[in-house]
mmCIF file of C-alpha atoms in Angstrom:
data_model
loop_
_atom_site.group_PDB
_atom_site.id
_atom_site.type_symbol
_atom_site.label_atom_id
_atom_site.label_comp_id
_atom_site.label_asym_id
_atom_site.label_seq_id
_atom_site.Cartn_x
_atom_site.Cartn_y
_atom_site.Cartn_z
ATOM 1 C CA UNK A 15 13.263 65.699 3.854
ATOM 2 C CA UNK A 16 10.353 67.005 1.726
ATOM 3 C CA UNK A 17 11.025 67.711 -2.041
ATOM 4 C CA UNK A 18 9.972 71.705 -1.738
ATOM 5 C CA UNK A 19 12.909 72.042 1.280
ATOM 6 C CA UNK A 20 15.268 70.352 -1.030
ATOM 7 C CA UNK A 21 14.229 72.512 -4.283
ATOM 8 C CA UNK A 22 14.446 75.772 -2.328
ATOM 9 C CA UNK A 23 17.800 74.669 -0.792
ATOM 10 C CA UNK A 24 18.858 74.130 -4.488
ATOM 11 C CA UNK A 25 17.469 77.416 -5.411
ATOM 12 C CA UNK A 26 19.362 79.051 -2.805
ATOM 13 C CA UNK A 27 22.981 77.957 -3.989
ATOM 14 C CA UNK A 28 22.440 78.450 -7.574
ATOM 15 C CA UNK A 29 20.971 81.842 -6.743
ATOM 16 C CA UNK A 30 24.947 81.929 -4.866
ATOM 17 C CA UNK A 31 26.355 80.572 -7.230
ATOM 18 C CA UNK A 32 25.333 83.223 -9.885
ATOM 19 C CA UNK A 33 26.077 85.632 -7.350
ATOM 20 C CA UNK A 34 29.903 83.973 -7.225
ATOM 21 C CA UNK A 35 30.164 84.359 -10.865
ATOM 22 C CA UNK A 36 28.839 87.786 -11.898
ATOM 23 C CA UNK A 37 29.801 90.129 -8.945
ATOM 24 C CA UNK A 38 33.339 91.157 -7.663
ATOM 25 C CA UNK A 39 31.681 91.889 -4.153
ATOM 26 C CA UNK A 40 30.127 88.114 -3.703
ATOM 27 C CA UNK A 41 31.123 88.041 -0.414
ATOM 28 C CA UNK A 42 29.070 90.757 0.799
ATOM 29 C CA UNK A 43 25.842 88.874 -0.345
ATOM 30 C CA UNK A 44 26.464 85.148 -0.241
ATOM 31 C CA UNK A 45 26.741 84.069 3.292
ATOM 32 C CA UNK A 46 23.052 85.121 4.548
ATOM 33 C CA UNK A 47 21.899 82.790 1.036
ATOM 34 C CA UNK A 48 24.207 80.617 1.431
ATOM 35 C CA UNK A 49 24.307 79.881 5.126
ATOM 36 C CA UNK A 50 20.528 79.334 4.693
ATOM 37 C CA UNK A 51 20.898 76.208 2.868
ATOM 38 C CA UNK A 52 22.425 73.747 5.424
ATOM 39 C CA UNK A 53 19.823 74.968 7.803
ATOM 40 C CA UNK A 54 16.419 74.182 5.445
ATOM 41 C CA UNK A 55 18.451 71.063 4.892
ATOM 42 C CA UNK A 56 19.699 69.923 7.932
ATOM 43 C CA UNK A 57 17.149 71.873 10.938
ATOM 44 C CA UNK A 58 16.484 70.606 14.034
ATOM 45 C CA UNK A 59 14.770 72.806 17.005
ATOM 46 C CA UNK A 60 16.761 71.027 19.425
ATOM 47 C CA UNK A 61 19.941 71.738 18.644
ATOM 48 C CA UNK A 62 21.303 74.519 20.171
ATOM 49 C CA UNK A 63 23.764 75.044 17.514
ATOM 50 C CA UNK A 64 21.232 75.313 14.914
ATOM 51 C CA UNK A 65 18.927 78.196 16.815
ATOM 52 C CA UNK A 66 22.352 80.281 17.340
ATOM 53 C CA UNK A 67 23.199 79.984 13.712
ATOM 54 C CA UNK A 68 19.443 80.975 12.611
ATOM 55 C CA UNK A 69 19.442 83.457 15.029
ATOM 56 C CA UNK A 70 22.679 85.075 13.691
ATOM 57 C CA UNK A 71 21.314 84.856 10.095
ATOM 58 C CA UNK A 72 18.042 85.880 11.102
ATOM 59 C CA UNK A 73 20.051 89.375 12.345
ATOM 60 C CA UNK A 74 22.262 89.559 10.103
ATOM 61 C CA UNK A 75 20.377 89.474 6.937
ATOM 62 C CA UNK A 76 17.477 91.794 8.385
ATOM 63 C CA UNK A 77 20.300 94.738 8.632
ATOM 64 C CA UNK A 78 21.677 93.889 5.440
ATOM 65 C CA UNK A 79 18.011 93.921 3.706
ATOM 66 C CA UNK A 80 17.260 97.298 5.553
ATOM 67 C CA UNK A 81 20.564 98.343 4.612
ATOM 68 C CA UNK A 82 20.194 97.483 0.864
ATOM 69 C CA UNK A 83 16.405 98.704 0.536
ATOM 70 C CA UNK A 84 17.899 102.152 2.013
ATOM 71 C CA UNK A 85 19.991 102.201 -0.766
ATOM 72 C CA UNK A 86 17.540 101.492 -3.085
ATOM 73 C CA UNK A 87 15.002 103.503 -2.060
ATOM 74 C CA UNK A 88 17.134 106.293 -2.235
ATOM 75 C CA UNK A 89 17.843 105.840 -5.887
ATOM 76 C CA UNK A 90 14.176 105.603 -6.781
ATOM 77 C CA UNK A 91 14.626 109.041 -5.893
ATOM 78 C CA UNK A 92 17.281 109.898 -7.422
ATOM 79 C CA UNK A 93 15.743 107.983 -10.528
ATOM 80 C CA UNK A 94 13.247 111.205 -10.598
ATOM 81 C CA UNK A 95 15.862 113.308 -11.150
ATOM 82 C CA UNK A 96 16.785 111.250 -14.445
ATOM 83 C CA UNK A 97 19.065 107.626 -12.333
ATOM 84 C CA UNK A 98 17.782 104.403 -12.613
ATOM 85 C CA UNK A 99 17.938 101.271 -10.628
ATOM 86 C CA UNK A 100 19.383 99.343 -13.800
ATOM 87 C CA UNK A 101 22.797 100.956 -12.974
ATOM 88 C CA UNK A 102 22.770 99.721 -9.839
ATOM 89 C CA UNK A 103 23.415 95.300 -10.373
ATOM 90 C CA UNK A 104 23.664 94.845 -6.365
ATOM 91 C CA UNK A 105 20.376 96.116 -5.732
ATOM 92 C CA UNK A 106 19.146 92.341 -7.440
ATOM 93 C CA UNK A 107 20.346 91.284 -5.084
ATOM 94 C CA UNK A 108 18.012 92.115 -1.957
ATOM 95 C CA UNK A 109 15.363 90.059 -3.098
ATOM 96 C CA UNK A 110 17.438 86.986 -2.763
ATOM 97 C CA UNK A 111 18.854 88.278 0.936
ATOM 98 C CA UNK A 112 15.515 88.896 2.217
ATOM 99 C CA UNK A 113 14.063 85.844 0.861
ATOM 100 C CA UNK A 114 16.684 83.790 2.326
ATOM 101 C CA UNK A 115 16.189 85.666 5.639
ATOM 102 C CA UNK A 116 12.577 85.174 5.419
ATOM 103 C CA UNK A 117 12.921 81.596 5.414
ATOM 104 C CA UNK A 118 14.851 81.120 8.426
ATOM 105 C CA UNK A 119 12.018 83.276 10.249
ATOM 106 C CA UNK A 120 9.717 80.805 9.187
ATOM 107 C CA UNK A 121 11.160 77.714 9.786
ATOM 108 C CA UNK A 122 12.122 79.360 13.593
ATOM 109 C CA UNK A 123 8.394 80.147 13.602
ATOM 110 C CA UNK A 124 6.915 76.968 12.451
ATOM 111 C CA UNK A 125 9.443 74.815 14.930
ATOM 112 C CA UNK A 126 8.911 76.911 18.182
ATOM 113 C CA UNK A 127 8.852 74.992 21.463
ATOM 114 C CA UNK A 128 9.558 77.361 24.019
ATOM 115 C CA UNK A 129 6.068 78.262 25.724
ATOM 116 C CA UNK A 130 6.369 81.009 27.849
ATOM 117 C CA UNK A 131 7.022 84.434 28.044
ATOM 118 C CA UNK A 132 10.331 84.553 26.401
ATOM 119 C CA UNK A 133 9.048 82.492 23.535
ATOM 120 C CA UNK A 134 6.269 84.788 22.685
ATOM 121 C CA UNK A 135 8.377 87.912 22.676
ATOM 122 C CA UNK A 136 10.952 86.357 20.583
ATOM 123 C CA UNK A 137 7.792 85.028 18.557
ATOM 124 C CA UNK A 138 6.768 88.628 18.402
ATOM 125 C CA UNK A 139 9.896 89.820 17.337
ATOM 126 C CA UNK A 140 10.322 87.579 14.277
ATOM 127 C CA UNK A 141 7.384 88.373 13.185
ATOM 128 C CA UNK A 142 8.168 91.908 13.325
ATOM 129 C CA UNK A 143 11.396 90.596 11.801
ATOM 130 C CA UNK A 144 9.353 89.191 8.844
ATOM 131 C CA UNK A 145 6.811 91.994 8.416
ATOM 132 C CA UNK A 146 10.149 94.465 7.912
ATOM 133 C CA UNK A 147 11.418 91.769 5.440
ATOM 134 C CA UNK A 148 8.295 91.686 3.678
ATOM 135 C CA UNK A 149 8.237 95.583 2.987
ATOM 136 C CA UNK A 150 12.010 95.748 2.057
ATOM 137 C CA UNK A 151 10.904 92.624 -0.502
ATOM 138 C CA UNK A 152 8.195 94.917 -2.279
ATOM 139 C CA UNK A 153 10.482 97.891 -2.449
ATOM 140 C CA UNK A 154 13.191 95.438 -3.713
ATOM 141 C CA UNK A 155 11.241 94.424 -6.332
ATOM 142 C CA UNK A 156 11.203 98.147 -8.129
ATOM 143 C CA UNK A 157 15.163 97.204 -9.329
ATOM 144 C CA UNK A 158 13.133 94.565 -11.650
ATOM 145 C CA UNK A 159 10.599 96.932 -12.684
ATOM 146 C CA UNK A 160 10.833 99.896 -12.086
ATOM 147 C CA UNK A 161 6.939 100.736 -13.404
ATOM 148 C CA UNK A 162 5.531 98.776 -10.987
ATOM 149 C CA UNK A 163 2.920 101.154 -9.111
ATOM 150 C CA UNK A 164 4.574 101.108 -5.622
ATOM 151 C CA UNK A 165 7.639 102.811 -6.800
ATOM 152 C CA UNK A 166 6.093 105.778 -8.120
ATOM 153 C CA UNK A 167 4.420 106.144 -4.902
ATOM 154 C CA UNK A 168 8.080 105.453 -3.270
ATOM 155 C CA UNK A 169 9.628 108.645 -5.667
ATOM 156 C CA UNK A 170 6.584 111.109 -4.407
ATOM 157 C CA UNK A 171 7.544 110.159 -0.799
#
């Protein structure tokens, strides 16, 4: 086990962790972060068991990051008319979500085996998977910053 897969695993639960302690609603964003850790830990393409689980996470956390940057997105607009993202403590918490479910796309990525046609559309689809994450990370980012340039281009849309 390399030390970066060990320090991002450790990242991951005391990014839960804090989650745990400061929000009433934990449950609604801990298990995509948390679930994440036993599988940069413990990963193995072979097992069956593993795959399913990524799989799941890999779904579940992209409709939860779409979900949550839907949210947010909507409140940069609403943060024309005078709102602003600093009310809103649960949209920190995308960043972490999507990260988490970024991860898992690339360690299912970087371990494929399958070689044929199934593999490259599910290959395909992960990395539209991770291209969607990627965008929903940027837009996440405005509840950190709000003056970052992308989310004034986000309020004229």
């Amino acid at each position: 086990m390399s030390f970066l897969r060990l320090s991002i695993a450790c990242t991951f639960l005391a990014v839960s962790f804090h989650i745990y302690q400061n929000q009433v609603d934990w449950w609604i964003y801990i298990p995509v972060i948390l679930s994440t850790v036993p599988l940069i830990l413990f990963y193995s393409p072979t097992c069956k068991i593993f795959r399913m689980i990524s799989s799941i996470i890999i779904v579940c956390g992209t409709i939860q990051t779409i979900f949550l940057t839907w949210i947010i997105y909507h409140f940069i607009k609403l943060s024309s008319t005078g709102g602003s993202l600093n009310e809103i403590k649960e949209s920190k918490y995308t960043f972490p979500i999507a990260l988490a479910t970024l991860s898992n796309i690339y360690i299912r990525l970087t371990t494929s085996q399958s070689l044929g046609c199934f593999g490259l559309i599910r290959n395909i689809l992960l990395t539209v998977f991770g291209t969607v994450i990627f965008l929903c990370m940027t837009v996440s980012l405005c509840s950190y910053d709000e003056t970052l340039h992308h989310c004034n281009y986000i309020k004229i849309i």
